[in-house]
Amino acid sequence: MANTTLKSLYGLTLSQLQQLCQELELPRYAAKQIAGWLYRRGATDIEQMSDLSKANRARLAQHYTVGLSAPVKVSTSTDGTKKYLYRSEQGAAIESAYIPDGERATLCVSSQAGCRMGCRFCATGRLGLLHNLSTCDILNQIASLPERESLTNVVYMGMGEPLDNVQNLMNALEIMTAEWGYGWSPTRITVSTAGVAKELDNFLQKTQVHLAVSLHNPFHDQRAEIMPIERAYPIAQVADILRKYDFTHQRRVSFEYIVMSGLNDSTQHIKELCRLLNGIKCRINLIRFHKIPDSPYFSPNDEKMIAFRNALTNKGIMTTIRTSRGEDIQAACGLLAGEK
């Protein structure tokens, strides 16, 4: 991040560190030592890795740096939410949102600078895709967070589509959950997707983290109007994939549903949601639409939101209304845009 002539160590998996040690003629066991310093002991400089010999630290420092960088700006909401602005390794502005809530503290991280999904209701989508974030970029949002020690959960719901940057996502999840990495339980992590069906099976087979699917409309034609991904990967195809998996134990699947007045909140939408999600043990999280400039959409009032939730609950689908956090600092759902 700070030094473009050196490569970042942070974000390398154990197998990648073993390959690095082989290339630099370091002992193979040094890979676990380096991983321990990076992910468990919080080293910010190679010189701190004291169980590596001085010669090996010097050899490593010729080619690599740890690669962490502090946030360059923070905005604080009246509700306690904080939005952090970071610079990616390629220099793009990316944002993450820290959301304290009693004993729970969640960090919403970004996986891309911008996004190419083009969802009509999302400020990030208006940017287009600038570039994929490296594994270091993704994890730096956690490692360099001032409140890192208080974190209980991480959600991949910031800028970008995580399954459109799948390899760096999978590397980050491996580091977060591996014994040699952060050692987190997968139940502390949720990955959101607009429905990149071609990556879903691989993701579900290789991880045990929670999944959140951005649904927003159960009708194919209507969803395609606001979410272009529907044309490539229909939500019905995504639902068919999810029916093959067991979400009744530790892993959960939820469907995120931004409610837009007169667009996706009718009794017909309730009936179609029940049909679409039949056979999937899930919950629906209703989200108020957060206004972005020149948008034609509006959120229903509280009374209508509650009625919509109750109608779905009465149909047997566990449904909640997500509390909006950080809207006054443009940190709420759909508002992250890298200070653009």
mmCIF file of C-alpha atoms in Angstrom:
data_model
loop_
_atom_site.group_PDB
_atom_site.id
_atom_site.type_symbol
_atom_site.label_atom_id
_atom_site.label_comp_id
_atom_site.label_asym_id
_atom_site.label_seq_id
_atom_site.Cartn_x
_atom_site.Cartn_y
_atom_site.Cartn_z
ATOM 1 C CA MET A 1 0.000 0.000 0.000
ATOM 2 C CA ALA A 2 2.595 2.573 1.029
ATOM 3 C CA ASN A 3 5.472 0.988 -0.914
ATOM 4 C CA THR A 4 4.628 -0.007 -4.473
ATOM 5 C CA THR A 5 8.048 -1.554 -5.166
ATOM 6 C CA LEU A 6 7.597 -4.268 -2.542
ATOM 7 C CA LYS A 7 4.880 -6.920 -2.465
ATOM 8 C CA SER A 8 2.562 -7.320 0.512
ATOM 9 C CA LEU A 9 2.942 -10.248 2.878
ATOM 10 C CA TYR A 10 -0.427 -9.593 4.463
ATOM 11 C CA GLY A 11 -3.117 -11.563 2.690
ATOM 12 C CA LEU A 12 -0.899 -14.511 1.764
ATOM 13 C CA THR A 13 -2.238 -17.919 2.774
ATOM 14 C CA LEU A 14 -0.058 -20.536 4.446
ATOM 15 C CA SER A 15 0.477 -22.383 1.150
ATOM 16 C CA GLN A 16 1.453 -19.108 -0.533
ATOM 17 C CA LEU A 17 3.876 -18.354 2.305
ATOM 18 C CA GLN A 18 5.383 -21.831 1.907
ATOM 19 C CA GLN A 19 5.882 -21.135 -1.802
ATOM 20 C CA LEU A 20 7.466 -17.783 -0.929
ATOM 21 C CA CYS A 21 9.889 -19.488 1.488
ATOM 22 C CA GLN A 22 10.869 -21.967 -1.197
ATOM 23 C CA GLU A 23 11.544 -19.192 -3.706
ATOM 24 C CA LEU A 24 13.618 -17.181 -1.216
ATOM 25 C CA GLU A 25 15.383 -20.288 0.114
ATOM 26 C CA LEU A 26 14.008 -19.785 3.612
ATOM 27 C CA PRO A 27 13.281 -22.853 5.754
ATOM 28 C CA ARG A 28 9.798 -24.296 5.111
ATOM 29 C CA TYR A 29 8.822 -23.919 8.781
ATOM 30 C CA ALA A 30 9.358 -20.162 8.447
ATOM 31 C CA ALA A 31 6.000 -19.961 6.632
ATOM 32 C CA LYS A 32 4.106 -20.736 9.843
ATOM 33 C CA GLN A 33 6.275 -18.338 11.782
ATOM 34 C CA ILE A 34 5.509 -15.536 9.317
ATOM 35 C CA ALA A 35 1.782 -16.388 9.388
ATOM 36 C CA GLY A 36 1.827 -16.238 13.171
ATOM 37 C CA TRP A 37 3.395 -12.787 13.140
ATOM 38 C CA LEU A 38 0.995 -11.480 10.504
ATOM 39 C CA TYR A 39 -2.322 -12.858 11.704
ATOM 40 C CA ARG A 40 -1.914 -13.623 15.396
ATOM 41 C CA ARG A 41 0.752 -11.294 16.756
ATOM 42 C CA GLY A 42 -0.016 -8.143 14.795
ATOM 43 C CA ALA A 43 3.405 -7.450 13.284
ATOM 44 C CA THR A 44 3.522 -4.292 11.200
ATOM 45 C CA ASP A 45 7.163 -4.644 10.183
ATOM 46 C CA ILE A 46 9.263 -7.617 9.096
ATOM 47 C CA GLU A 47 11.949 -6.618 11.615
ATOM 48 C CA GLN A 48 9.513 -7.522 14.424
ATOM 49 C CA MET A 49 9.562 -11.200 13.350
ATOM 50 C CA SER A 50 12.235 -12.037 15.888
ATOM 51 C CA ASP A 51 12.173 -15.837 15.556
ATOM 52 C CA LEU A 52 13.378 -15.508 11.957
ATOM 53 C CA SER A 53 17.136 -15.113 11.688
ATOM 54 C CA LYS A 54 18.464 -11.638 10.932
ATOM 55 C CA ALA A 55 19.669 -12.842 7.518
ATOM 56 C CA ASN A 56 16.262 -14.310 6.666
ATOM 57 C CA ARG A 57 14.462 -11.134 7.784
ATOM 58 C CA ALA A 58 16.791 -9.118 5.547
ATOM 59 C CA ARG A 59 16.175 -11.434 2.588
ATOM 60 C CA LEU A 60 12.421 -11.216 3.120
ATOM 61 C CA ALA A 61 12.541 -7.421 3.408
ATOM 62 C CA GLN A 62 14.313 -7.143 0.040
ATOM 63 C CA HIS A 63 11.139 -8.307 -1.696
ATOM 64 C CA TYR A 64 8.236 -7.823 0.719
ATOM 65 C CA THR A 65 6.653 -5.485 3.218
ATOM 66 C CA VAL A 66 3.868 -6.338 5.661
ATOM 67 C CA GLY A 67 1.543 -4.117 3.617
ATOM 68 C CA LEU A 68 -0.894 -2.747 6.196
ATOM 69 C CA SER A 69 -2.073 0.863 6.074
ATOM 70 C CA ALA A 70 -4.222 2.920 8.422
ATOM 71 C CA PRO A 71 -7.538 4.439 7.335
ATOM 72 C CA VAL A 72 -7.140 7.909 5.858
ATOM 73 C CA LYS A 73 -10.470 9.278 7.063
ATOM 74 C CA VAL A 74 -13.238 8.432 9.526
ATOM 75 C CA SER A 75 -16.802 9.763 9.701
ATOM 76 C CA THR A 76 -18.905 9.186 12.823
ATOM 77 C CA SER A 77 -22.691 8.913 12.822
ATOM 78 C CA THR A 78 -25.000 10.170 15.535
ATOM 79 C CA ASP A 79 -25.902 6.495 16.155
ATOM 80 C CA GLY A 80 -22.264 5.483 16.795
ATOM 81 C CA THR A 81 -21.593 3.939 13.402
ATOM 82 C CA LYS A 82 -18.196 4.829 11.919
ATOM 83 C CA LYS A 83 -17.328 4.877 8.223
ATOM 84 C CA TYR A 84 -13.638 4.371 7.431
ATOM 85 C CA LEU A 85 -12.020 5.394 4.165
ATOM 86 C CA TYR A 86 -9.007 3.352 3.045
ATOM 87 C CA ARG A 87 -6.780 3.462 -0.015
ATOM 88 C CA SER A 88 -6.387 0.219 -1.925
ATOM 89 C CA GLU A 89 -3.006 -1.003 -3.126
ATOM 90 C CA GLN A 90 -3.890 0.508 -6.515
ATOM 91 C CA GLY A 91 -4.846 3.819 -4.937
ATOM 92 C CA ALA A 92 -8.659 3.654 -5.129
ATOM 93 C CA ALA A 93 -10.852 4.931 -2.303
ATOM 94 C CA ILE A 94 -12.738 2.145 -0.542
ATOM 95 C CA GLU A 95 -15.011 2.248 2.488
ATOM 96 C CA SER A 96 -16.004 0.012 5.376
ATOM 97 C CA ALA A 97 -18.562 0.580 8.120
ATOM 98 C CA TYR A 98 -18.062 -0.241 11.805
ATOM 99 C CA ILE A 99 -21.394 -0.808 13.554
ATOM 100 C CA PRO A 100 -21.392 -1.157 17.362
ATOM 101 C CA ASP A 101 -24.586 -2.554 18.876
ATOM 102 C CA GLY A 102 -24.403 -3.427 22.578
ATOM 103 C CA GLU A 103 -22.116 -6.437 23.000
ATOM 104 C CA ARG A 104 -22.046 -6.975 19.241
ATOM 105 C CA ALA A 105 -19.739 -5.039 16.919
ATOM 106 C CA THR A 106 -19.916 -5.670 13.173
ATOM 107 C CA LEU A 107 -17.600 -4.514 10.407
ATOM 108 C CA CYS A 108 -19.032 -4.242 6.903
ATOM 109 C CA VAL A 109 -16.082 -4.705 4.529
ATOM 110 C CA SER A 110 -15.634 -4.063 0.816
ATOM 111 C CA SER A 111 -14.414 -6.639 -1.695
ATOM 112 C CA GLN A 112 -14.072 -4.405 -4.770
ATOM 113 C CA ALA A 113 -13.384 -0.774 -5.548
ATOM 114 C CA GLY A 114 -16.689 0.062 -7.170
ATOM 115 C CA CYS A 115 -18.913 -2.685 -8.581
ATOM 116 C CA ARG A 116 -19.953 -3.856 -12.021
ATOM 117 C CA MET A 117 -23.334 -5.324 -10.994
ATOM 118 C CA GLY A 118 -25.068 -2.017 -11.808
ATOM 119 C CA CYS A 119 -27.966 -2.349 -9.334
ATOM 120 C CA ARG A 120 -30.179 0.695 -9.865
ATOM 121 C CA PHE A 121 -30.724 1.404 -6.179
ATOM 122 C CA CYS A 122 -27.049 1.332 -5.107
ATOM 123 C CA ALA A 123 -24.572 4.214 -5.032
ATOM 124 C CA THR A 124 -21.614 1.829 -5.378
ATOM 125 C CA GLY A 125 -23.067 0.429 -8.596
ATOM 126 C CA ARG A 126 -23.009 3.869 -10.165
ATOM 127 C CA LEU A 127 -19.206 3.880 -9.944
ATOM 128 C CA GLY A 128 -18.770 0.838 -12.154
ATOM 129 C CA LEU A 129 -15.935 -1.550 -11.340
ATOM 130 C CA LEU A 130 -12.613 0.193 -10.732
ATOM 131 C CA HIS A 131 -10.744 -2.980 -9.734
ATOM 132 C CA ASN A 132 -10.893 -6.062 -7.543
ATOM 133 C CA LEU A 133 -9.424 -5.654 -4.086
ATOM 134 C CA SER A 134 -6.428 -7.818 -3.264
ATOM 135 C CA THR A 135 -6.636 -10.164 -0.294
ATOM 136 C CA CYS A 136 -4.433 -7.651 1.530
ATOM 137 C CA ASP A 137 -6.887 -4.827 0.696
ATOM 138 C CA ILE A 138 -9.792 -6.876 2.054
ATOM 139 C CA LEU A 139 -8.100 -7.926 5.292
ATOM 140 C CA ASN A 140 -6.465 -4.537 5.859
ATOM 141 C CA GLN A 141 -9.943 -3.154 6.593
ATOM 142 C CA ILE A 142 -10.043 -5.540 9.570
ATOM 143 C CA ALA A 143 -6.396 -5.534 10.633
ATOM 144 C CA SER A 144 -6.056 -1.734 10.588
ATOM 145 C CA LEU A 145 -9.431 -1.006 12.183
ATOM 146 C CA PRO A 146 -8.897 1.011 15.397
ATOM 147 C CA GLU A 147 -11.696 -1.013 17.055
ATOM 148 C CA ARG A 148 -10.413 -4.386 15.843
ATOM 149 C CA GLU A 149 -10.247 -5.911 19.323
ATOM 150 C CA SER A 150 -13.959 -5.290 19.878
ATOM 151 C CA LEU A 151 -15.093 -6.921 16.620
ATOM 152 C CA THR A 152 -17.516 -9.814 16.971
ATOM 153 C CA ASN A 153 -18.657 -10.161 13.339
ATOM 154 C CA VAL A 154 -17.602 -9.315 9.794
ATOM 155 C CA VAL A 155 -20.020 -9.020 6.880
ATOM 156 C CA TYR A 156 -18.935 -8.806 3.245
ATOM 157 C CA MET A 157 -21.646 -6.309 2.379
ATOM 158 C CA GLY A 158 -19.614 -3.219 1.560
ATOM 159 C CA MET A 159 -18.551 -2.017 -1.864
ATOM 160 C CA GLY A 160 -18.520 -4.651 -4.599
ATOM 161 C CA GLU A 161 -19.798 -8.168 -5.302
ATOM 162 C CA PRO A 162 -17.717 -10.668 -3.283
ATOM 163 C CA LEU A 163 -18.301 -13.585 -5.688
ATOM 164 C CA ASP A 164 -17.064 -11.399 -8.558
ATOM 165 C CA ASN A 165 -13.683 -11.396 -6.772
ATOM 166 C CA VAL A 166 -13.925 -14.978 -5.663
ATOM 167 C CA GLN A 167 -10.280 -16.050 -5.336
ATOM 168 C CA ASN A 168 -9.267 -13.117 -3.158
ATOM 169 C CA LEU A 169 -12.468 -13.597 -1.161
ATOM 170 C CA MET A 170 -11.710 -17.291 -0.581
ATOM 171 C CA ASN A 171 -8.125 -16.510 0.446
ATOM 172 C CA ALA A 172 -9.393 -13.913 2.930
ATOM 173 C CA LEU A 173 -11.935 -16.361 4.389
ATOM 174 C CA GLU A 174 -9.240 -19.037 4.699
ATOM 175 C CA ILE A 175 -6.989 -16.649 6.618
ATOM 176 C CA MET A 176 -9.854 -15.509 8.849
ATOM 177 C CA THR A 177 -10.945 -19.032 9.821
ATOM 178 C CA ALA A 178 -7.724 -21.110 9.734
ATOM 179 C CA GLU A 179 -5.944 -22.147 12.933
ATOM 180 C CA TRP A 180 -2.743 -20.499 11.631
ATOM 181 C CA GLY A 181 -4.699 -17.319 10.747
ATOM 182 C CA TYR A 182 -7.249 -15.351 12.757
ATOM 183 C CA GLY A 183 -8.827 -18.576 14.019
ATOM 184 C CA TRP A 184 -12.359 -17.160 13.805
ATOM 185 C CA SER A 185 -15.447 -19.361 13.798
ATOM 186 C CA PRO A 186 -17.146 -19.226 10.362
ATOM 187 C CA THR A 187 -20.372 -18.333 12.191
ATOM 188 C CA ARG A 188 -18.916 -14.854 12.812
ATOM 189 C CA ILE A 189 -18.722 -14.144 9.053
ATOM 190 C CA THR A 190 -21.414 -13.457 6.447
ATOM 191 C CA VAL A 191 -20.826 -13.093 2.708
ATOM 192 C CA SER A 192 -23.393 -11.276 0.588
ATOM 193 C CA THR A 193 -24.013 -11.891 -3.101
ATOM 194 C CA ALA A 194 -26.354 -10.546 -5.746
ATOM 195 C CA GLY A 195 -26.493 -14.111 -7.040
ATOM 196 C CA VAL A 196 -23.387 -15.062 -9.047
ATOM 197 C CA ALA A 197 -24.707 -18.584 -9.575
ATOM 198 C CA LYS A 198 -21.601 -19.975 -11.316
ATOM 199 C CA GLU A 199 -19.552 -19.471 -8.113
ATOM 200 C CA LEU A 200 -22.183 -20.503 -5.556
ATOM 201 C CA ASP A 201 -21.596 -24.263 -5.428
ATOM 202 C CA ASN A 202 -17.840 -23.872 -5.022
ATOM 203 C CA PHE A 203 -18.324 -21.216 -2.330
ATOM 204 C CA LEU A 204 -20.849 -23.299 -0.379
ATOM 205 C CA GLN A 205 -18.757 -26.459 -0.606
ATOM 206 C CA LYS A 206 -15.466 -24.868 0.470
ATOM 207 C CA THR A 207 -16.647 -22.552 3.260
ATOM 208 C CA GLN A 208 -18.981 -22.690 6.240
ATOM 209 C CA VAL A 209 -19.659 -18.968 6.575
ATOM 210 C CA HIS A 210 -23.179 -17.559 6.442
ATOM 211 C CA LEU A 211 -24.652 -16.438 3.119
ATOM 212 C CA ALA A 212 -26.851 -13.416 2.391
ATOM 213 C CA VAL A 213 -28.495 -13.170 -1.036
ATOM 214 C CA SER A 214 -29.547 -9.756 -2.354
ATOM 215 C CA LEU A 215 -33.032 -10.536 -3.651
ATOM 216 C CA HIS A 216 -35.092 -7.308 -3.798
ATOM 217 C CA ASN A 217 -37.731 -8.657 -6.217
ATOM 218 C CA PRO A 218 -38.953 -12.230 -6.790
ATOM 219 C CA PHE A 219 -40.279 -11.625 -10.336
ATOM 220 C CA HIS A 220 -37.751 -12.193 -13.118
ATOM 221 C CA ASP A 221 -38.651 -9.225 -15.352
ATOM 222 C CA GLN A 222 -39.020 -6.783 -12.471
ATOM 223 C CA ARG A 223 -35.777 -7.894 -10.821
ATOM 224 C CA ALA A 224 -33.919 -7.583 -14.139
ATOM 225 C CA GLU A 225 -35.006 -3.940 -14.374
ATOM 226 C CA ILE A 226 -33.276 -3.034 -11.107
ATOM 227 C CA MET A 227 -30.599 -5.773 -10.985
ATOM 228 C CA PRO A 228 -28.994 -6.540 -14.382
ATOM 229 C CA ILE A 229 -27.418 -9.726 -12.931
ATOM 230 C CA GLU A 230 -30.891 -11.306 -13.120
ATOM 231 C CA ARG A 231 -30.465 -11.659 -16.894
ATOM 232 C CA ALA A 232 -27.317 -13.749 -16.496
ATOM 233 C CA TYR A 233 -28.207 -15.578 -13.282
ATOM 234 C CA PRO A 234 -31.958 -15.656 -12.571
ATOM 235 C CA ILE A 235 -32.837 -15.685 -8.883
ATOM 236 C CA ALA A 236 -34.815 -18.890 -9.496
ATOM 237 C CA GLN A 237 -31.527 -20.583 -10.504
ATOM 238 C CA VAL A 238 -29.897 -19.323 -7.314
ATOM 239 C CA ALA A 239 -32.807 -20.683 -5.249
ATOM 240 C CA ASP A 240 -32.484 -24.093 -6.930
ATOM 241 C CA ILE A 241 -28.801 -24.250 -5.965
ATOM 242 C CA LEU A 242 -29.561 -23.301 -2.351
ATOM 243 C CA ARG A 243 -32.158 -26.069 -2.005
ATOM 244 C CA LYS A 244 -29.342 -28.613 -2.266
ATOM 245 C CA TYR A 245 -27.729 -27.416 0.970
ATOM 246 C CA ASP A 246 -28.616 -27.819 4.626
ATOM 247 C CA PHE A 247 -29.173 -24.498 6.357
ATOM 248 C CA THR A 248 -30.825 -25.947 9.446
ATOM 249 C CA HIS A 249 -27.761 -26.163 11.694
ATOM 250 C CA GLN A 250 -24.930 -23.654 12.186
ATOM 251 C CA ARG A 251 -24.809 -22.096 8.734
ATOM 252 C CA ARG A 252 -27.586 -19.666 7.789
ATOM 253 C CA VAL A 253 -28.870 -18.232 4.537
ATOM 254 C CA SER A 254 -30.796 -14.990 4.493
ATOM 255 C CA PHE A 255 -32.345 -12.938 1.725
ATOM 256 C CA GLU A 256 -31.843 -9.171 1.762
ATOM 257 C CA TYR A 257 -34.856 -7.240 0.498
ATOM 258 C CA ILE A 258 -34.709 -3.474 0.049
ATOM 259 C CA VAL A 259 -38.340 -2.378 0.119
ATOM 260 C CA MET A 260 -39.243 0.236 -2.492
ATOM 261 C CA SER A 261 -42.725 1.746 -2.322
ATOM 262 C CA GLY A 262 -45.018 0.594 -5.123
ATOM 263 C CA LEU A 263 -42.222 -1.393 -6.753
ATOM 264 C CA ASN A 264 -41.772 -4.609 -4.759
ATOM 265 C CA ASP A 265 -44.111 -4.439 -1.744
ATOM 266 C CA SER A 266 -47.463 -5.776 -3.003
ATOM 267 C CA THR A 267 -49.413 -8.879 -1.972
ATOM 268 C CA GLN A 268 -48.318 -10.425 -5.286
ATOM 269 C CA HIS A 269 -44.696 -9.999 -4.254
ATOM 270 C CA ILE A 270 -45.422 -11.706 -0.938
ATOM 271 C CA LYS A 271 -46.997 -14.698 -2.704
ATOM 272 C CA GLU A 272 -44.137 -14.963 -5.194
ATOM 273 C CA LEU A 273 -41.518 -14.737 -2.447
ATOM 274 C CA CYS A 274 -43.176 -17.678 -0.685
ATOM 275 C CA ARG A 275 -43.223 -19.689 -3.900
ATOM 276 C CA LEU A 276 -39.621 -18.823 -4.809
ATOM 277 C CA LEU A 277 -38.206 -19.653 -1.381
ATOM 278 C CA ASN A 278 -40.270 -22.774 -0.751
ATOM 279 C CA GLY A 279 -38.020 -25.544 0.566
ATOM 280 C CA ILE A 280 -35.214 -23.222 1.726
ATOM 281 C CA LYS A 281 -34.749 -22.759 5.482
ATOM 282 C CA CYS A 282 -34.065 -19.033 5.538
ATOM 283 C CA ARG A 283 -34.975 -15.621 6.819
ATOM 284 C CA ILE A 284 -35.770 -12.399 4.979
ATOM 285 C CA ASN A 285 -34.195 -9.138 6.139
ATOM 286 C CA LEU A 286 -36.267 -6.160 5.073
ATOM 287 C CA ILE A 287 -34.238 -2.986 4.511
ATOM 288 C CA ARG A 288 -35.592 0.518 4.072
ATOM 289 C CA PHE A 289 -34.506 2.101 0.805
ATOM 290 C CA HIS A 290 -31.860 4.752 1.473
ATOM 291 C CA LYS A 291 -32.219 7.637 -0.930
ATOM 292 C CA ILE A 292 -29.430 8.286 -3.417
ATOM 293 C CA PRO A 293 -29.304 11.349 -5.734
ATOM 294 C CA ASP A 294 -31.622 11.313 -8.760
ATOM 295 C CA SER A 295 -33.206 8.017 -7.718
ATOM 296 C CA PRO A 296 -36.918 7.459 -8.496
ATOM 297 C CA TYR A 297 -37.361 5.047 -5.571
ATOM 298 C CA PHE A 298 -38.786 5.666 -2.105
ATOM 299 C CA SER A 299 -39.087 3.619 1.072
ATOM 300 C CA PRO A 300 -42.551 2.810 2.444
ATOM 301 C CA ASN A 301 -43.437 4.307 5.829
ATOM 302 C CA ASP A 302 -42.966 2.338 9.034
ATOM 303 C CA GLU A 303 -46.564 1.144 9.096
ATOM 304 C CA LYS A 304 -46.278 -0.420 5.643
ATOM 305 C CA MET A 305 -42.885 -1.949 6.430
ATOM 306 C CA ILE A 306 -44.358 -3.612 9.510
ATOM 307 C CA ALA A 307 -47.383 -4.850 7.559
ATOM 308 C CA PHE A 308 -45.112 -6.327 4.878
ATOM 309 C CA ARG A 309 -42.998 -8.052 7.541
ATOM 310 C CA ASN A 310 -46.046 -9.441 9.337
ATOM 311 C CA ALA A 311 -47.555 -10.783 6.115
ATOM 312 C CA LEU A 312 -44.364 -12.728 5.323
ATOM 313 C CA THR A 313 -44.053 -13.972 8.909
ATOM 314 C CA ASN A 314 -47.660 -15.189 8.810
ATOM 315 C CA LYS A 315 -46.762 -17.146 5.661
ATOM 316 C CA GLY A 316 -44.103 -19.013 7.635
ATOM 317 C CA ILE A 317 -40.968 -17.100 6.576
ATOM 318 C CA MET A 318 -38.987 -15.594 9.449
ATOM 319 C CA THR A 319 -38.794 -11.914 8.539
ATOM 320 C CA THR A 320 -37.124 -8.994 10.284
ATOM 321 C CA ILE A 321 -36.771 -5.287 9.572
ATOM 322 C CA ARG A 322 -33.125 -4.307 9.692
ATOM 323 C CA THR A 323 -32.401 -1.157 11.642
ATOM 324 C CA SER A 324 -30.810 1.509 9.452
ATOM 325 C CA ARG A 325 -27.415 2.580 10.784
ATOM 326 C CA GLY A 326 -25.109 5.362 9.648
ATOM 327 C CA GLU A 327 -27.426 6.910 7.067
ATOM 328 C CA ASP A 328 -26.367 10.441 8.067
ATOM 329 C CA ILE A 329 -22.751 9.678 7.060
ATOM 330 C CA GLN A 330 -23.654 7.727 3.898
ATOM 331 C CA ALA A 331 -22.680 4.421 5.551
ATOM 332 C CA ALA A 332 -26.046 2.631 5.384
ATOM 333 C CA CYS A 333 -26.929 -0.137 2.928
ATOM 334 C CA GLY A 334 -26.383 0.923 -0.685
ATOM 335 C CA LEU A 335 -24.677 4.221 0.126
ATOM 336 C CA LEU A 336 -20.956 3.367 0.143
ATOM 337 C CA ALA A 337 -19.299 5.065 -2.784
ATOM 338 C CA GLY A 338 -15.668 5.694 -1.834
ATOM 339 C CA GLU A 339 -16.342 9.397 -1.132
ATOM 340 C CA LYS A 340 -17.108 9.857 -4.831
#
